Coordinates of C-alpha atoms in Angstrom, one line a residue:
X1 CA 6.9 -0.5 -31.5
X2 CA 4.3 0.5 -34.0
X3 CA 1.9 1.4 -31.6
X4 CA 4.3 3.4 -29.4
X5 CA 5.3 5.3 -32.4
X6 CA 2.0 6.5 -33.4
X7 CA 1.5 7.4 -29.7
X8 CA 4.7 9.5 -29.7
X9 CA 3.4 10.8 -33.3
X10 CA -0.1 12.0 -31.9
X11 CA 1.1 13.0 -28.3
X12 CA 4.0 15.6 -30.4
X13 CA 1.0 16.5 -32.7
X14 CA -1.4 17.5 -29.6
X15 CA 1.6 19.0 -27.4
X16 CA 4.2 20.1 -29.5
X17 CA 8.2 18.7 -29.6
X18 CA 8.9 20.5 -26.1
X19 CA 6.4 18.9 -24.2
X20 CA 6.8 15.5 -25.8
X21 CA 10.8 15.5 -25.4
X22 CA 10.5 17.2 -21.6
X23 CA 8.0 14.0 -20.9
X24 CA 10.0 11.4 -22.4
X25 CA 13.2 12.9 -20.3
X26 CA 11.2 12.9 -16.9
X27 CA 9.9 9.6 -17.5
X28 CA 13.1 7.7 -18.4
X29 CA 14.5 9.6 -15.5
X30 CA 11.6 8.2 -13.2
X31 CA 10.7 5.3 -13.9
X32 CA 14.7 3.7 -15.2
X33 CA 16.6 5.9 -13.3
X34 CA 14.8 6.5 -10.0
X35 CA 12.9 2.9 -10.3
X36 CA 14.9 0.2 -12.5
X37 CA 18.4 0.9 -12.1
X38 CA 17.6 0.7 -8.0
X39 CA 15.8 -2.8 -7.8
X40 CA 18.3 -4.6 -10.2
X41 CA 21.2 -2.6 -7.8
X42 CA 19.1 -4.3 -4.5
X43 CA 18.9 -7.9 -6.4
X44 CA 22.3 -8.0 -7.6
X45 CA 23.7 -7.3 -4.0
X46 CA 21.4 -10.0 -2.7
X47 CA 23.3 -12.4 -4.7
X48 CA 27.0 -11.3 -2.9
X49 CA 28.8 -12.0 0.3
X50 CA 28.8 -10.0 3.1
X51 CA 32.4 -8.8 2.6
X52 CA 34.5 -5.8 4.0
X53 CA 35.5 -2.9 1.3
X54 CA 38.7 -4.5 0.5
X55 CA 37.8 -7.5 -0.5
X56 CA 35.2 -6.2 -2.8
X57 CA 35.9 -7.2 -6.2
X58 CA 38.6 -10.1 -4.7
X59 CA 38.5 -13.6 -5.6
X60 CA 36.1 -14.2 -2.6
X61 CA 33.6 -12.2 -3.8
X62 CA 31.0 -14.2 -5.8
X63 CA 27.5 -15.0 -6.3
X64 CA 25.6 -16.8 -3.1
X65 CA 22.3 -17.9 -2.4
X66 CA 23.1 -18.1 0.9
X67 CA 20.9 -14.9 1.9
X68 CA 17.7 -16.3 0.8
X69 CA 19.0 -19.7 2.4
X70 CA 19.4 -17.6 5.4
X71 CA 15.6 -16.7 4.8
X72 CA 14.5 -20.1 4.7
X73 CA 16.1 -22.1 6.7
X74 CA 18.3 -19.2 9.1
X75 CA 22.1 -21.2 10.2
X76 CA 20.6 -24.3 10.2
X77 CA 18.4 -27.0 8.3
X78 CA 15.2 -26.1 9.9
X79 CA 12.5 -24.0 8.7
X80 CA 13.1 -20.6 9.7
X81 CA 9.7 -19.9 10.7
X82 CA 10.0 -16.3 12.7
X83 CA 10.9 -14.7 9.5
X84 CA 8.7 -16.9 7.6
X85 CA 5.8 -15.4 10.2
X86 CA 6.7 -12.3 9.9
X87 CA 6.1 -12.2 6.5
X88 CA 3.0 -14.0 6.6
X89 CA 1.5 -11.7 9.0
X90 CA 2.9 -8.5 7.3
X91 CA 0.9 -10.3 4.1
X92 CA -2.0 -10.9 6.0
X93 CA -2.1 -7.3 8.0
X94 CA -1.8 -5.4 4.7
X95 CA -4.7 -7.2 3.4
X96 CA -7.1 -6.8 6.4
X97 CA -5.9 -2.7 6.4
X98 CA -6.6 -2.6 2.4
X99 CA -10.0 -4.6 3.5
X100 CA -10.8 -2.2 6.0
X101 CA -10.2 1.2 3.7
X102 CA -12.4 -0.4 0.9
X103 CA -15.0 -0.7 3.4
X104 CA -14.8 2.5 4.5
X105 CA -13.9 4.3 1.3
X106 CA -16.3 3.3 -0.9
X107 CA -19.4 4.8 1.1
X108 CA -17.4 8.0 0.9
X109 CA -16.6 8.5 -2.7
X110 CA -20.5 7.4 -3.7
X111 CA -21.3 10.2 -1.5
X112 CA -18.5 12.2 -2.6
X113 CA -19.9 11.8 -6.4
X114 CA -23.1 11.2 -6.2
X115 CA -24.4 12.9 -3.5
X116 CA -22.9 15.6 -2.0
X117 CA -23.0 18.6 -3.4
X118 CA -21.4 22.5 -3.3
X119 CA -20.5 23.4 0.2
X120 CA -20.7 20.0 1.7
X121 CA -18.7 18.4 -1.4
X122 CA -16.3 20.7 -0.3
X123 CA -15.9 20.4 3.2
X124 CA -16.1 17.1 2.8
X125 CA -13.0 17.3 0.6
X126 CA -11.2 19.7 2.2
X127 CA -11.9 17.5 5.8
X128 CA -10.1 14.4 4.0
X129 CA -7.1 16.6 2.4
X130 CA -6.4 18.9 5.6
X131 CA -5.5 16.3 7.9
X132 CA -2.6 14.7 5.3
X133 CA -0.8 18.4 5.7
X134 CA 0.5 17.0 8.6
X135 CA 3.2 14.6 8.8
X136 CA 3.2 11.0 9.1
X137 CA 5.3 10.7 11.7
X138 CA 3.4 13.3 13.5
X139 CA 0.1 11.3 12.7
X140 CA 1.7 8.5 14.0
X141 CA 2.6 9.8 17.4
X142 CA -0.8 11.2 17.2
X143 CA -2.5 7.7 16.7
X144 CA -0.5 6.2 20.0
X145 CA -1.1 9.5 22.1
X146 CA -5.2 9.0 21.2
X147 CA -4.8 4.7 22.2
X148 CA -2.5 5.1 25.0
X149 CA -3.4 4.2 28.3
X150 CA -4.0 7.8 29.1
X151 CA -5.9 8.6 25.8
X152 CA -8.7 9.7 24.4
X153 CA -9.7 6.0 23.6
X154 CA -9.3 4.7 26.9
X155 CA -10.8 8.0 28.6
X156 CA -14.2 7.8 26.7
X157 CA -14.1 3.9 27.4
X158 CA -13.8 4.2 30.9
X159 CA -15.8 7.2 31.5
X160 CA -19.0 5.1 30.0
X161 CA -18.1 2.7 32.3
X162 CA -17.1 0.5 29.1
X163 CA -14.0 -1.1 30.8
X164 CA -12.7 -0.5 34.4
X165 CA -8.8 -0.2 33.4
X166 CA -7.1 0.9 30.5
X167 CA -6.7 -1.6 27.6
X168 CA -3.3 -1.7 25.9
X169 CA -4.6 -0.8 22.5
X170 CA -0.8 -0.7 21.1
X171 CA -0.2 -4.5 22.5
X172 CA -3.4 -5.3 20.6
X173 CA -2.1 -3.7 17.8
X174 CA -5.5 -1.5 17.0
X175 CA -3.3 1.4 17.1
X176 CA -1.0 -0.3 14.3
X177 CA -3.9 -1.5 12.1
X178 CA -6.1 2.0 12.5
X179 CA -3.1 4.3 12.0
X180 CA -2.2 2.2 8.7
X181 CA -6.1 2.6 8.0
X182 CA -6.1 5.8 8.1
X183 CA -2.5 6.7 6.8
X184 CA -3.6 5.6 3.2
X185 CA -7.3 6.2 3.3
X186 CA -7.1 8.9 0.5
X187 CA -5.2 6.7 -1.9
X188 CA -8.4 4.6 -1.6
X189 CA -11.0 7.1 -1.5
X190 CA -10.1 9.2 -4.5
X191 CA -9.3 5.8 -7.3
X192 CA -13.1 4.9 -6.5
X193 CA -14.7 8.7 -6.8
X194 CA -13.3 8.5 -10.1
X195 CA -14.0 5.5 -11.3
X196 CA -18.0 6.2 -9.5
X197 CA -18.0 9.7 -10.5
X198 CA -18.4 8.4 -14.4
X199 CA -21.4 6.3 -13.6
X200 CA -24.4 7.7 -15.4
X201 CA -26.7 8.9 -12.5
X202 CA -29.4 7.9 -14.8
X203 CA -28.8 4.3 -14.3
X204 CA -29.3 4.4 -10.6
X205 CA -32.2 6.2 -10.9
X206 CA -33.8 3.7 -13.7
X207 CA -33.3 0.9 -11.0
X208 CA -34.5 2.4 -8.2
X209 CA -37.8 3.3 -10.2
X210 CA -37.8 -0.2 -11.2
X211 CA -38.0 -1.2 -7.4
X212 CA -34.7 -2.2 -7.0
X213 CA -33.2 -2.0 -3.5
X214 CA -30.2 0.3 -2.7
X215 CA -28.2 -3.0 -1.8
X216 CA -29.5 -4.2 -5.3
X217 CA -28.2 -1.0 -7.1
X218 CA -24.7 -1.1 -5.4
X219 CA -24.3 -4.5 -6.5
X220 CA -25.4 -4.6 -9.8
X221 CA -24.6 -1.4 -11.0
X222 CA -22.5 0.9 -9.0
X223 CA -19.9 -1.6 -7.9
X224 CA -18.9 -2.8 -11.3
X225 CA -18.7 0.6 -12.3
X226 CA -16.5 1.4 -9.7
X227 CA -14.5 -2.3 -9.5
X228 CA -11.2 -0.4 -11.4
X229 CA -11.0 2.1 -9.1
X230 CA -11.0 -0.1 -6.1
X231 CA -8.4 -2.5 -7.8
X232 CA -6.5 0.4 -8.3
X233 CA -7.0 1.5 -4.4
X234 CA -6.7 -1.5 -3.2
X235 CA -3.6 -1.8 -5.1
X236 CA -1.6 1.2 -3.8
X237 CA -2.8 0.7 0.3
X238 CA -1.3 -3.1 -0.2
X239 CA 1.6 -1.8 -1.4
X240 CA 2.5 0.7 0.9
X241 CA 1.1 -0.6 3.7
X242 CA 3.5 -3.6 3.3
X243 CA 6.2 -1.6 2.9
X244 CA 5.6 0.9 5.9
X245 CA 7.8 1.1 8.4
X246 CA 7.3 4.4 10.1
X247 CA 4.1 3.6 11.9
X248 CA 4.9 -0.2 12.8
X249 CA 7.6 1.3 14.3
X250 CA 5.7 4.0 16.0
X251 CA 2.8 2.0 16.6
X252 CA 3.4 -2.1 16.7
X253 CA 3.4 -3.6 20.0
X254 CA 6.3 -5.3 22.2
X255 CA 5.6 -9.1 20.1
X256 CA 4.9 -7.1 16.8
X257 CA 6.9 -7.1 14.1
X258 CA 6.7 -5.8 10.8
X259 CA 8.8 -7.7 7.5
X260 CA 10.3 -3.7 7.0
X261 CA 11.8 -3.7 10.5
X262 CA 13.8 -7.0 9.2
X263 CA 15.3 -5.5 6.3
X264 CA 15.5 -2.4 8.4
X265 CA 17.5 -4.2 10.8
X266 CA 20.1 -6.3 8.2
X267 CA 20.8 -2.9 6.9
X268 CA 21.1 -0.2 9.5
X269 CA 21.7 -2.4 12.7
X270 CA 23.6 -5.7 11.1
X271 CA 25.1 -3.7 8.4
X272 CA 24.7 -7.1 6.1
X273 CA 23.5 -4.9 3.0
X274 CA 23.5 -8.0 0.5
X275 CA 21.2 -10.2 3.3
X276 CA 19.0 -6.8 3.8
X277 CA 18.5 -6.5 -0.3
X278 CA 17.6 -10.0 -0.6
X279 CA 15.2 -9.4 2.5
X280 CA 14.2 -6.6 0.2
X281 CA 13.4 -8.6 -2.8
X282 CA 11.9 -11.2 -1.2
X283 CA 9.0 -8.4 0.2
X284 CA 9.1 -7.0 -3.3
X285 CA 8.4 -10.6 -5.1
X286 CA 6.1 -11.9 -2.5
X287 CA 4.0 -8.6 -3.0
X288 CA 3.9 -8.1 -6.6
X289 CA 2.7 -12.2 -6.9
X290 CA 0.2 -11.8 -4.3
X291 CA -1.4 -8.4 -6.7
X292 CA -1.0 -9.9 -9.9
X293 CA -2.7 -13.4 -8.3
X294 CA -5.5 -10.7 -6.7
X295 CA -6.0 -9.0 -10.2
X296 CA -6.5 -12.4 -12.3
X297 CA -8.4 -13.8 -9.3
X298 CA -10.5 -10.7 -10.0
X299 CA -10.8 -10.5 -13.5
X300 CA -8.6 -7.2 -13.1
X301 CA -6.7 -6.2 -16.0
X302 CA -3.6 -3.2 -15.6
X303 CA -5.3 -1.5 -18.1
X304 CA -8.3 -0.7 -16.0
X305 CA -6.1 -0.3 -12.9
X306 CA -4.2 2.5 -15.1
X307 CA -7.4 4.3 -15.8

C-alpha cells in the first residue's frame, strides 16, 4: 500500500489531480468492471444447473460440479476424450502459431530497429499496419479464397508443375494455422522492436569486430536483449490465438475443431450457459497455467513482460 501511495503521490505530482483521477476512473472501469466482475459472473454460473427462468433462485437451484464432470468424463464414467482432444490440440495449435510468429517476427523487428532506415523503415511499417485496416473476418475469407482449391496457392503449385491436382489446404488445416499466423503477427513484431530497439548498436558492433559470427551476436547479445519482448509477444499470440474463434470457424477443416467452437456451441446452439462458462473457465485456467508454467520455465518475470 505504501508503494502504491507514493506512486499515486508522484503520478498527481507529474500530471496533475485531473489526469490522475480520470486514470484511476478508466482503470477501475477496465480492468474490474469490463474484466473482473465478468470472469467471477462466468465461474459462478459454471457452478449452477441448467435451469429454466422460473426456477432460478428455487430450491433446485444450487451449486454443481456436474459441468466440469461433464468435461471429464461426458454422461458417463469414461474419459471424455473428444473434448479432452480438443483442448489438447487447441493447446498445442496455439503454441506452434506463437512458435511460428516468433520465428518470423524477430528477423523483422531487428531489421525494423536496427537496420532499416527512413523510407524503407517506413514502408516497411506502413506494409505491416495497412493490411490490419481490413477486417478479420474479411482476412479470413481472404486466407481460404488464396488456399482453396481454385486459389492462388494451388494455381502457382500446379502451374510449376508442383502437384497435378489441387490439395485441400483447408482439410490440412494450413489455411487455419497461416491465417492465425498472420492474424496476430503485429502483436509479435512490435513487443520485440521494442525491447531490440533499446540495444546499444555499439555492442553488436564490438562483437562483430571481435570476430564474432552474426549467429554468435544474436545469441549472446541481441536475443537476451530482446527475450521480454518476445515473452511479452509470445504472450498475447497464445492468448488470442487460443481463444479465436472467427478464423477456425472460417478456416478449420471438416475434422477440425477448435476448444472456442465448444463453448460456442453450449452457449449459442445448446443454450446450457452454466456448462458453456465452465467450458469457459476451463480454457481460461488451462491457458493462464500453461503461461505462468512458460514464464518460470523461462526465467520470465511479469515485470519484464509489462515493460
Amino acid at each position: 500500500m505504501a508503494a502504491l501511495r507514493r506512486l499515486l503521490a508522484d503520478f498527481t505530482g507529474r500530471y496533475g489531480v485531473g489526469v490522475t483521477v480520470y486514470v484511476a476512473v478508466a482503470l477501475f472501469i477496465w480492468v474490474v468492471l469490463l474484466i473482473i466482475l465478468p470472469q467471477l459472473a462466468m465461474i459462478e454460473t459454471s457452478f449452477r444447473h441448467n435451469l429454466p427462468p422460473d426456477a432460478v433462485g428455487g430450491p433446485t437451484d444450487v451449486l454443481t460440479l456436474s459441468n466440469y464432470r461433464y468435461f471429464l468424463f461426458g454422461n458417463g464414467e469414461a474419459v471424455n476424450t473428444l473434448d479432452l482432444g480438443v483442448l489438447a490440440k487447441t493447446v498445442l495449435a496455439s503454441v506452434f502459431v506463437t512458435l511460428l510468429d516468433i520465428v518470423l517476427c524477430y528477423p523483422i523487428a531487428y531489421i525494423l530497429a536496427h537496420s532499416a532506415t527512413g523510407l524503407a523503415a517506413r514502408l516497411m511499417v506502413i506494409g505491416l499496419i495497412v493490411p490490419f485496416w481490413v477486417n478479420e473476418i474479411l482476412r479470413a475469407f481472404a486466407f481460404r479464397v488464396i488456399f482453396g482449391s481454385t486459389g492462388l496457392v494451388n494455381g502457382v503449385g500446379m502451374s510449376l508443375g508442383l502437384w497435378d491436382t489441387p490439395v485441400d489446404f483447408i482439410r490440412a488445416d494450413v489455411a487455419l494455422y497461416s491465417g492465425l499466423t498472420y492474424t496476430y503477427i503485429l502483436l509479435m513484431i512490435f513487443p520485440i522492436y521494442n525491447a531490440v530497439e533499446a540495444l546499444d548498436r555499439s555492442q553488436i558492433e564490438a562483437a562483430r569486430d571481435m570476430g564474432a559470427s552474426w549467429l554468435r551476436v544474436h545469441w549472446r547479445i541481441v536475443l537476451p536483449a530482446a527475450k521480454p519482448g518476445i515473452a511479452s509477444g509470445a504472450t498475447m499470440v497464445f492468448m488470442l490465438t487460443a481463444g479465436a474463434l472467427a478464423a477456425p470457424q472460417i478456416l478449420g477443416g471438416p475434422s477440425s475443431l477448435w476448444f472456442t467452437q465448444l463453448v460456442y456451441q453450449w452457449f449459442n446452439e445448446a443454450g446450457n450457459w452454466p456448462r458453456g462458462a465452465a467450458y469457459a473457465a476451463i480454457l481460461l485456467v488451462t491457458c493462464l497455467g500453461f503461461v505462468l508454467l512458460m514464464m518460470r520455465l523461462f526465467r520470465v518475470n511479469i515485470g519484464a513482460i509489462g515493460r
